[in-house]
């Protein structure tokens, strides 16, 4: 009785934990980087739902406690289609995120535009666990530089390396990365975000570099509603099974109580027998005691 209900509970927990986190919207940066040298080219930001443009989401920036919409504030981006286009100037530094009209927000991405000597090539979009990742240190000329890489302030490996390769990214690889070169100084630190594997469409790990995404394609929506229906269908079944287990447990307890009661009654009988026996053992009460 104990083992099946325990494993059932475990099963329910696993089911609840593995329920798909309905596709989270991320801030997509093109090129997919967090650090840039100041320069003439631009950076394009958009709100991305598993590789698709997320309708109804706006790119925002927080800087110095102030939150602004792309295109609305002076000096903060131009809206171009569903993208927010930023200049690569130091004034574009800030924490960017997506928000919809209900106030739901994506994770933040800190975009750093540097006029110093080195930057770290680190993706802006979360990396999926299980994928490989390569980070490089770049100098202003665009060349990669041999560098000391560090993770959460601690050196990775010993000495310099041309690149930092992480095979099969794990959740524990999430954190702050930077690089330092002998000739060009250190890069700023940036946060690498790691996310679990996608629940559907396991093929694409890198989002398509495609700025005109206007296709109202529905496969992910179909899948989402299928999964929703599946979960909605499973919940009553799980509840029913739990109820059955509960009823059986109650029944079991009741039976055990009854058994205990019967046992109690037996003991009483034996007890009274003993008393009678004891009386017999003492022998008949003398008549003199009854009739003085
Ligand atoms: C905002 O996003 C949340 C989470 O994705 C969603 O539940 C909500 O319906 C969205 N609001 C609007 C107005 O689209």
mmCIF file of C-alpha atoms and ligand atoms in Angstrom:
data_model
loop_
_atom_site.group_PDB
_atom_site.id
_atom_site.type_symbol
_atom_site.label_atom_id
_atom_site.label_comp_id
_atom_site.label_asym_id
_atom_site.label_seq_id
_atom_site.Cartn_x
_atom_site.Cartn_y
_atom_site.Cartn_z
ATOM 1 C CA UNK A 1 0.000 0.000 0.000
ATOM 2 C CA UNK A 2 2.774 2.399 0.967
ATOM 3 C CA UNK A 3 4.944 1.850 -2.125
ATOM 4 C CA UNK A 4 2.321 2.343 -4.843
ATOM 5 C CA UNK A 5 0.987 5.554 -3.278
ATOM 6 C CA UNK A 6 4.522 6.894 -2.843
ATOM 7 C CA UNK A 7 5.417 6.194 -6.453
ATOM 8 C CA UNK A 8 2.106 7.688 -7.545
ATOM 9 C CA UNK A 9 2.921 10.867 -5.646
ATOM 10 C CA UNK A 10 6.334 10.945 -7.276
ATOM 11 C CA UNK A 11 4.708 10.482 -10.657
ATOM 12 C CA UNK A 12 2.343 13.366 -10.032
ATOM 13 C CA UNK A 13 5.246 15.587 -8.991
ATOM 14 C CA UNK A 14 7.235 14.697 -12.091
ATOM 15 C CA UNK A 15 4.195 15.391 -14.245
ATOM 16 C CA UNK A 16 3.667 18.795 -12.631
ATOM 17 C CA UNK A 17 7.350 19.749 -12.888
ATOM 18 C CA UNK A 18 7.666 18.694 -16.496
ATOM 19 C CA UNK A 19 4.545 20.579 -17.544
ATOM 20 C CA UNK A 20 5.707 22.764 -20.428
ATOM 21 C CA UNK A 21 6.541 26.301 -19.452
ATOM 22 C CA UNK A 22 4.424 28.003 -22.067
ATOM 23 C CA UNK A 23 6.866 29.602 -24.483
ATOM 24 C CA UNK A 24 8.554 32.551 -22.808
ATOM 25 C CA UNK A 25 9.200 35.715 -24.779
ATOM 26 C CA UNK A 26 12.853 36.751 -24.996
ATOM 27 C CA UNK A 27 14.548 39.921 -26.127
ATOM 28 C CA UNK A 28 16.254 39.051 -29.379
ATOM 29 C CA UNK A 29 19.320 41.061 -30.346
ATOM 30 C CA UNK A 30 20.697 41.065 -33.867
ATOM 31 C CA UNK A 31 23.575 40.316 -34.084
ATOM 32 C CA UNK A 32 23.002 37.954 -31.147
ATOM 33 C CA UNK A 33 25.487 39.607 -28.782
ATOM 34 C CA UNK A 34 25.489 41.652 -25.586
ATOM 35 C CA UNK A 35 28.713 43.618 -26.044
ATOM 36 C CA UNK A 36 29.552 45.906 -28.956
ATOM 37 C CA UNK A 37 32.248 48.372 -29.833
ATOM 38 C CA UNK A 38 30.988 51.865 -30.474
ATOM 39 C CA UNK A 39 30.744 52.443 -34.210
ATOM 40 C CA UNK A 40 28.566 53.361 -37.107
ATOM 41 C CA UNK A 41 26.523 50.184 -37.623
ATOM 42 C CA UNK A 42 23.348 49.556 -35.671
ATOM 43 C CA UNK A 43 21.883 46.856 -33.446
ATOM 44 C CA UNK A 44 18.368 45.572 -33.900
ATOM 45 C CA UNK A 45 16.203 44.462 -30.971
ATOM 46 C CA UNK A 46 12.943 42.572 -31.168
ATOM 47 C CA UNK A 47 10.656 40.462 -29.013
ATOM 48 C CA UNK A 48 10.924 36.856 -29.913
ATOM 49 C CA UNK A 49 8.785 33.878 -28.982
ATOM 50 C CA UNK A 50 10.747 30.755 -29.881
ATOM 51 C CA UNK A 51 12.061 32.226 -33.123
ATOM 52 C CA UNK A 52 8.820 34.041 -34.033
ATOM 53 C CA UNK A 53 8.088 37.712 -33.580
ATOM 54 C CA UNK A 54 5.940 38.094 -30.469
ATOM 55 C CA UNK A 55 2.975 40.316 -31.332
ATOM 56 C CA UNK A 56 1.884 42.874 -28.761
ATOM 57 C CA UNK A 57 5.265 43.097 -27.042
ATOM 58 C CA UNK A 58 7.300 46.308 -26.890
ATOM 59 C CA UNK A 59 11.051 46.778 -26.442
ATOM 60 C CA UNK A 60 11.841 48.841 -23.340
ATOM 61 C CA UNK A 61 14.927 50.044 -21.579
ATOM 62 C CA UNK A 62 15.702 50.746 -17.948
ATOM 63 C CA UNK A 63 18.502 53.146 -17.188
ATOM 64 C CA UNK A 64 19.111 55.141 -14.038
ATOM 65 C CA UNK A 65 15.764 54.012 -12.600
ATOM 66 C CA UNK A 66 13.900 55.281 -15.649
ATOM 67 C CA UNK A 67 11.956 52.944 -17.958
ATOM 68 C CA UNK A 68 11.382 54.103 -21.530
ATOM 69 C CA UNK A 69 9.778 52.710 -24.677
ATOM 70 C CA UNK A 70 11.841 52.288 -27.814
ATOM 71 C CA UNK A 71 11.307 55.216 -30.167
ATOM 72 C CA UNK A 72 9.285 57.199 -27.632
ATOM 73 C CA UNK A 73 12.176 58.647 -25.621
ATOM 74 C CA UNK A 74 14.682 61.086 -27.080
ATOM 75 C CA UNK A 75 17.840 59.292 -28.171
ATOM 76 C CA UNK A 76 16.459 55.804 -27.591
ATOM 77 C CA UNK A 77 16.149 53.845 -30.793
ATOM 78 C CA UNK A 78 13.952 53.977 -33.878
ATOM 79 C CA UNK A 79 11.058 51.642 -34.423
ATOM 80 C CA UNK A 80 11.446 49.800 -37.708
ATOM 81 C CA UNK A 81 8.704 47.287 -38.357
ATOM 82 C CA UNK A 82 8.657 45.014 -35.317
ATOM 83 C CA UNK A 83 12.241 45.926 -34.403
ATOM 84 C CA UNK A 84 13.879 48.607 -32.353
ATOM 85 C CA UNK A 85 17.053 49.880 -34.002
ATOM 86 C CA UNK A 86 19.833 51.174 -31.737
ATOM 87 C CA UNK A 87 22.948 53.163 -32.498
ATOM 88 C CA UNK A 88 26.218 51.654 -31.390
ATOM 89 C CA UNK A 89 27.031 54.573 -29.161
ATOM 90 C CA UNK A 90 27.916 54.527 -25.487
ATOM 91 C CA UNK A 91 24.550 56.178 -24.784
ATOM 92 C CA UNK A 92 22.862 52.920 -25.846
ATOM 93 C CA UNK A 93 24.169 51.167 -22.725
ATOM 94 C CA UNK A 94 21.312 49.863 -20.627
ATOM 95 C CA UNK A 95 19.071 47.043 -19.539
ATOM 96 C CA UNK A 96 16.646 46.070 -22.282
ATOM 97 C CA UNK A 97 13.564 43.866 -22.074
ATOM 98 C CA UNK A 98 10.199 43.190 -23.682
ATOM 99 C CA UNK A 99 6.876 43.984 -22.069
ATOM 100 C CA UNK A 100 3.264 43.438 -23.154
ATOM 101 C CA UNK A 101 0.222 45.510 -22.304
ATOM 102 C CA UNK A 102 -0.500 43.366 -19.208
ATOM 103 C CA UNK A 103 2.878 44.350 -17.793
ATOM 104 C CA UNK A 104 4.359 40.861 -18.351
ATOM 105 C CA UNK A 105 8.135 41.211 -18.811
ATOM 106 C CA UNK A 106 10.837 39.126 -20.442
ATOM 107 C CA UNK A 107 14.275 38.588 -18.912
ATOM 108 C CA UNK A 108 16.527 41.612 -19.152
ATOM 109 C CA UNK A 109 19.563 41.815 -21.394
ATOM 110 C CA UNK A 110 22.274 44.311 -20.510
ATOM 111 C CA UNK A 111 23.617 45.770 -23.713
ATOM 112 C CA UNK A 112 27.035 47.290 -23.399
ATOM 113 C CA UNK A 113 28.575 49.540 -26.007
ATOM 114 C CA UNK A 114 32.256 49.948 -25.268
ATOM 115 C CA UNK A 115 34.850 52.407 -26.447
ATOM 116 C CA UNK A 116 37.608 50.482 -24.671
ATOM 117 C CA UNK A 117 39.960 47.803 -26.019
ATOM 118 C CA UNK A 118 38.218 44.414 -25.692
ATOM 119 C CA UNK A 119 34.742 42.926 -25.734
ATOM 120 C CA UNK A 120 33.433 39.451 -25.038
ATOM 121 C CA UNK A 121 31.419 37.726 -27.727
ATOM 122 C CA UNK A 122 28.547 36.385 -25.625
ATOM 123 C CA UNK A 123 25.015 35.682 -26.891
ATOM 124 C CA UNK A 124 22.075 37.841 -25.853
ATOM 125 C CA UNK A 125 19.464 35.124 -26.296
ATOM 126 C CA UNK A 126 19.380 32.385 -23.637
ATOM 127 C CA UNK A 127 21.398 29.300 -24.571
ATOM 128 C CA UNK A 128 19.581 25.965 -24.458
ATOM 129 C CA UNK A 129 21.003 23.277 -22.200
ATOM 130 C CA UNK A 130 22.738 20.545 -24.188
ATOM 131 C CA UNK A 131 23.980 22.870 -26.924
ATOM 132 C CA UNK A 132 27.621 23.811 -27.404
ATOM 133 C CA UNK A 133 28.722 27.407 -26.983
ATOM 134 C CA UNK A 134 31.866 29.261 -28.007
ATOM 135 C CA UNK A 135 32.830 32.647 -26.592
ATOM 136 C CA UNK A 136 35.658 34.782 -27.907
ATOM 137 C CA UNK A 137 37.454 37.903 -26.910
ATOM 138 C CA UNK A 138 37.620 40.557 -29.615
ATOM 139 C CA UNK A 139 39.757 43.591 -30.035
ATOM 140 C CA UNK A 140 38.609 46.726 -31.765
ATOM 141 C CA UNK A 141 40.107 45.698 -35.123
ATOM 142 C CA UNK A 142 37.668 42.776 -35.118
ATOM 143 C CA UNK A 143 40.351 40.159 -34.566
ATOM 144 C CA UNK A 144 40.013 37.626 -31.792
ATOM 145 C CA UNK A 145 42.596 37.921 -29.067
ATOM 146 C CA UNK A 146 44.094 35.230 -26.835
ATOM 147 C CA UNK A 147 42.505 35.898 -23.465
ATOM 148 C CA UNK A 148 42.041 34.858 -19.865
ATOM 149 C CA UNK A 149 38.369 33.961 -19.537
ATOM 150 C CA UNK A 150 36.551 34.155 -16.269
ATOM 151 C CA UNK A 151 33.243 32.879 -14.942
ATOM 152 C CA UNK A 152 31.623 34.537 -11.898
ATOM 153 C CA UNK A 153 34.927 36.286 -11.189
ATOM 154 C CA UNK A 154 37.034 33.099 -11.209
ATOM 155 C CA UNK A 155 39.485 32.185 -13.973
ATOM 156 C CA UNK A 156 38.408 29.396 -16.320
ATOM 157 C CA UNK A 157 41.321 27.054 -16.982
ATOM 158 C CA UNK A 158 44.903 28.255 -16.698
ATOM 159 C CA UNK A 159 46.552 30.816 -18.910
ATOM 160 C CA UNK A 160 45.173 32.246 -22.106
ATOM 161 C CA UNK A 161 43.017 30.621 -24.731
ATOM 162 C CA UNK A 162 41.858 31.640 -28.178
ATOM 163 C CA UNK A 163 38.262 30.883 -27.223
ATOM 164 C CA UNK A 164 36.125 29.527 -24.416
ATOM 165 C CA UNK A 165 34.206 26.465 -25.533
ATOM 166 C CA UNK A 166 31.422 25.041 -23.386
ATOM 167 C CA UNK A 167 30.244 21.643 -24.569
ATOM 168 C CA UNK A 168 26.706 20.580 -23.652
ATOM 169 C CA UNK A 169 25.749 23.690 -21.739
ATOM 170 C CA UNK A 170 24.306 22.948 -18.295
ATOM 171 C CA UNK A 171 22.108 25.104 -16.083
ATOM 172 C CA UNK A 172 25.121 25.628 -13.806
ATOM 173 C CA UNK A 173 26.960 27.398 -16.657
ATOM 174 C CA UNK A 174 24.619 30.359 -16.197
ATOM 175 C CA UNK A 175 26.442 33.363 -14.792
ATOM 176 C CA UNK A 176 28.761 36.278 -15.443
ATOM 177 C CA UNK A 177 31.517 35.943 -18.029
ATOM 178 C CA UNK A 178 34.336 38.230 -19.074
ATOM 179 C CA UNK A 179 37.693 38.062 -20.784
ATOM 180 C CA UNK A 180 40.993 39.851 -20.307
ATOM 181 C CA UNK A 181 43.845 40.300 -22.738
ATOM 182 C CA UNK A 182 47.393 41.366 -22.117
ATOM 183 C CA UNK A 183 47.428 43.876 -24.949
ATOM 184 C CA UNK A 184 43.894 45.301 -25.010
ATOM 185 C CA UNK A 185 42.705 45.149 -21.422
ATOM 186 C CA UNK A 186 39.542 43.501 -20.074
ATOM 187 C CA UNK A 187 36.061 43.207 -21.494
ATOM 188 C CA UNK A 188 33.003 44.168 -19.463
ATOM 189 C CA UNK A 189 31.121 41.326 -17.702
ATOM 190 C CA UNK A 190 27.935 39.955 -19.187
ATOM 191 C CA UNK A 191 25.376 37.481 -17.923
ATOM 192 C CA UNK A 192 24.868 34.248 -19.855
ATOM 193 C CA UNK A 193 21.322 32.961 -19.460
ATOM 194 C CA UNK A 194 20.673 29.225 -19.780
ATOM 195 C CA UNK A 195 17.275 27.768 -20.487
ATOM 196 C CA UNK A 196 16.009 24.185 -20.602
ATOM 197 C CA UNK A 197 15.511 22.390 -23.917
ATOM 198 C CA UNK A 198 12.496 23.460 -25.997
ATOM 199 C CA UNK A 199 9.346 21.410 -25.473
ATOM 200 C CA UNK A 200 8.744 21.276 -29.206
ATOM 201 C CA UNK A 201 10.675 21.895 -32.432
ATOM 202 C CA UNK A 202 13.907 20.402 -31.084
ATOM 203 C CA UNK A 203 15.836 21.221 -34.259
ATOM 204 C CA UNK A 204 16.503 24.967 -34.150
ATOM 205 C CA UNK A 205 18.956 26.060 -31.496
ATOM 206 C CA UNK A 206 19.804 29.363 -33.134
ATOM 207 C CA UNK A 207 16.996 31.654 -34.190
ATOM 208 C CA UNK A 208 16.681 32.457 -37.879
ATOM 209 C CA UNK A 209 18.430 35.666 -38.907
ATOM 210 C CA UNK A 210 15.356 37.008 -40.612
ATOM 211 C CA UNK A 211 14.016 40.475 -40.040
ATOM 212 C CA UNK A 212 10.767 40.232 -41.981
ATOM 213 C CA UNK A 213 8.825 37.624 -40.048
ATOM 214 C CA UNK A 214 5.209 38.253 -40.943
ATOM 215 C CA UNK A 215 4.102 34.666 -41.451
ATOM 216 C CA UNK A 216 1.146 33.865 -39.212
ATOM 217 C CA UNK A 217 2.269 30.215 -39.150
ATOM 218 C CA UNK A 218 0.367 28.200 -36.564
ATOM 219 C CA UNK A 219 2.287 24.963 -35.811
ATOM 220 C CA UNK A 220 3.541 26.137 -32.389
ATOM 221 C CA UNK A 221 0.059 27.395 -31.495
ATOM 222 C CA UNK A 222 -1.441 24.061 -32.537
ATOM 223 C CA UNK A 223 1.099 22.240 -30.420
ATOM 224 C CA UNK A 224 0.537 24.517 -27.451
ATOM 225 C CA UNK A 225 -3.205 23.991 -27.552
ATOM 226 C CA UNK A 226 -2.652 20.233 -27.936
ATOM 227 C CA UNK A 227 -0.425 20.228 -24.847
ATOM 228 C CA UNK A 228 -2.930 22.384 -22.964
ATOM 229 C CA UNK A 229 -5.688 19.939 -23.867
ATOM 230 C CA UNK A 230 -3.479 17.021 -22.823
ATOM 231 C CA UNK A 231 -2.787 18.576 -19.417
ATOM 232 C CA UNK A 232 -6.436 19.574 -18.988
ATOM 233 C CA UNK A 233 -7.345 15.955 -19.744
ATOM 234 C CA UNK A 234 -4.722 14.517 -17.389
ATOM 235 C CA UNK A 235 -5.579 16.633 -14.360
ATOM 236 C CA UNK A 236 -9.022 15.039 -13.691
ATOM 237 C CA UNK A 237 -7.561 11.547 -14.174
ATOM 238 C CA UNK A 238 -4.782 12.253 -11.679
ATOM 239 C CA UNK A 239 -7.288 13.725 -9.219
ATOM 240 C CA UNK A 240 -9.538 10.672 -9.586
ATOM 241 C CA UNK A 241 -6.634 8.290 -8.964
ATOM 242 C CA UNK A 242 -5.583 10.319 -5.913
ATOM 243 C CA UNK A 243 -9.173 10.204 -4.609
ATOM 244 C CA UNK A 244 -9.279 6.429 -5.086
ATOM 245 C CA UNK A 245 -6.005 6.027 -3.210
ATOM 246 C CA UNK A 246 -7.353 8.230 -0.414
ATOM 247 C CA UNK A 247 -10.573 6.215 -0.148
ATOM 248 C CA UNK A 248 -8.595 2.975 -0.046
ATOM 249 C CA UNK A 249 -6.313 4.383 2.620
ATOM 250 C CA UNK A 250 -9.315 5.469 4.724
ATOM 251 C CA UNK A 251 -10.916 2.059 4.273
ATOM 252 C CA UNK A 252 -7.653 0.407 5.289
ATOM 253 C CA UNK A 253 -7.411 2.554 8.429
ATOM 254 C CA UNK A 254 -11.007 1.813 9.376
ATOM 255 C CA UNK A 255 -10.404 -1.926 9.041
ATOM 256 C CA UNK A 256 -7.311 -1.661 11.180
ATOM 257 C CA UNK A 257 -9.256 0.239 13.856
ATOM 258 C CA UNK A 258 -11.948 -2.427 13.879
ATOM 259 C CA UNK A 259 -9.282 -5.119 14.239
ATOM 260 C CA UNK A 260 -7.807 -3.226 17.185
ATOM 261 C CA UNK A 261 -11.242 -2.969 18.828
ATOM 262 C CA UNK A 262 -11.794 -6.726 18.560
ATOM 263 C CA UNK A 263 -8.390 -7.325 20.046
ATOM 264 C CA UNK A 264 -9.253 -5.038 22.955
ATOM 265 C CA UNK A 265 -12.470 -7.015 23.572
ATOM 266 C CA UNK A 266 -10.524 -10.331 23.673
ATOM 267 C CA UNK A 267 -8.169 -8.994 26.261
ATOM 268 C CA UNK A 268 -11.075 -7.918 28.429
ATOM 269 C CA UNK A 269 -12.564 -11.388 28.284
ATOM 270 C CA UNK A 270 -9.259 -12.949 29.244
ATOM 271 C CA UNK A 271 -8.944 -10.414 32.034
ATOM 272 C CA UNK A 272 -12.290 -11.314 33.560
ATOM 273 C CA UNK A 273 -11.478 -15.015 33.183
ATOM 274 C CA UNK A 274 -8.323 -14.460 35.139
ATOM 275 C CA UNK A 275 -10.316 -12.741 37.870
ATOM 276 C CA UNK A 276 -12.675 -15.677 38.059
ATOM 277 C CA UNK A 277 -9.773 -18.066 38.105
ATOM 278 C CA UNK A 278 -8.135 -16.087 40.848
ATOM 279 C CA UNK A 279 -11.333 -16.277 42.867
ATOM 280 C CA UNK A 280 -11.422 -20.060 42.370
ATOM 281 C CA UNK A 281 -7.807 -20.339 43.333
ATOM 282 C CA UNK A 282 -8.463 -18.564 46.627
ATOM 283 C CA UNK A 283 -10.973 -21.283 47.333
ATOM 284 C CA UNK A 284 -14.530 -21.017 48.687
ATOM 285 C CA UNK A 285 -15.210 -18.238 51.064
ATOM 286 C CA UNK A 286 -15.703 -19.774 54.572
ATOM 287 C CA UNK A 287 -19.301 -19.718 55.816
ATOM 288 C CA UNK A 288 -18.227 -18.029 59.032
ATOM 289 C CA UNK A 289 -17.192 -15.051 57.012
ATOM 290 C CA UNK A 290 -20.698 -14.786 55.511
ATOM 291 C CA UNK A 291 -22.678 -15.585 58.666
ATOM 292 C CA UNK A 292 -20.902 -14.320 61.743
HETATM 293 C C1 LIG B 1 0.977 39.206 -21.674
HETATM 294 O O1 LIG B 1 1.745 38.017 -21.527
HETATM 295 C C2 LIG B 1 1.205 37.072 -20.627
HETATM 296 C C3 LIG B 1 2.205 35.927 -20.499
HETATM 297 O O2 LIG B 1 2.663 35.483 -21.721
HETATM 298 C C4 LIG B 1 -0.152 36.611 -21.119
HETATM 299 O O3 LIG B 1 -0.693 35.692 -20.205
HETATM 300 C C5 LIG B 1 -1.065 37.810 -21.270
HETATM 301 O O4 LIG B 1 -2.286 37.398 -21.816
HETATM 302 C C6 LIG B 1 -0.419 38.834 -22.192
HETATM 303 N N1 LIG B 1 -1.266 40.009 -22.271
HETATM 304 C C7 LIG B 1 -1.726 40.479 -23.411
HETATM 305 C C8 LIG B 1 -2.577 41.689 -23.311
HETATM 306 O O5 LIG B 1 -1.433 39.984 -24.491
#
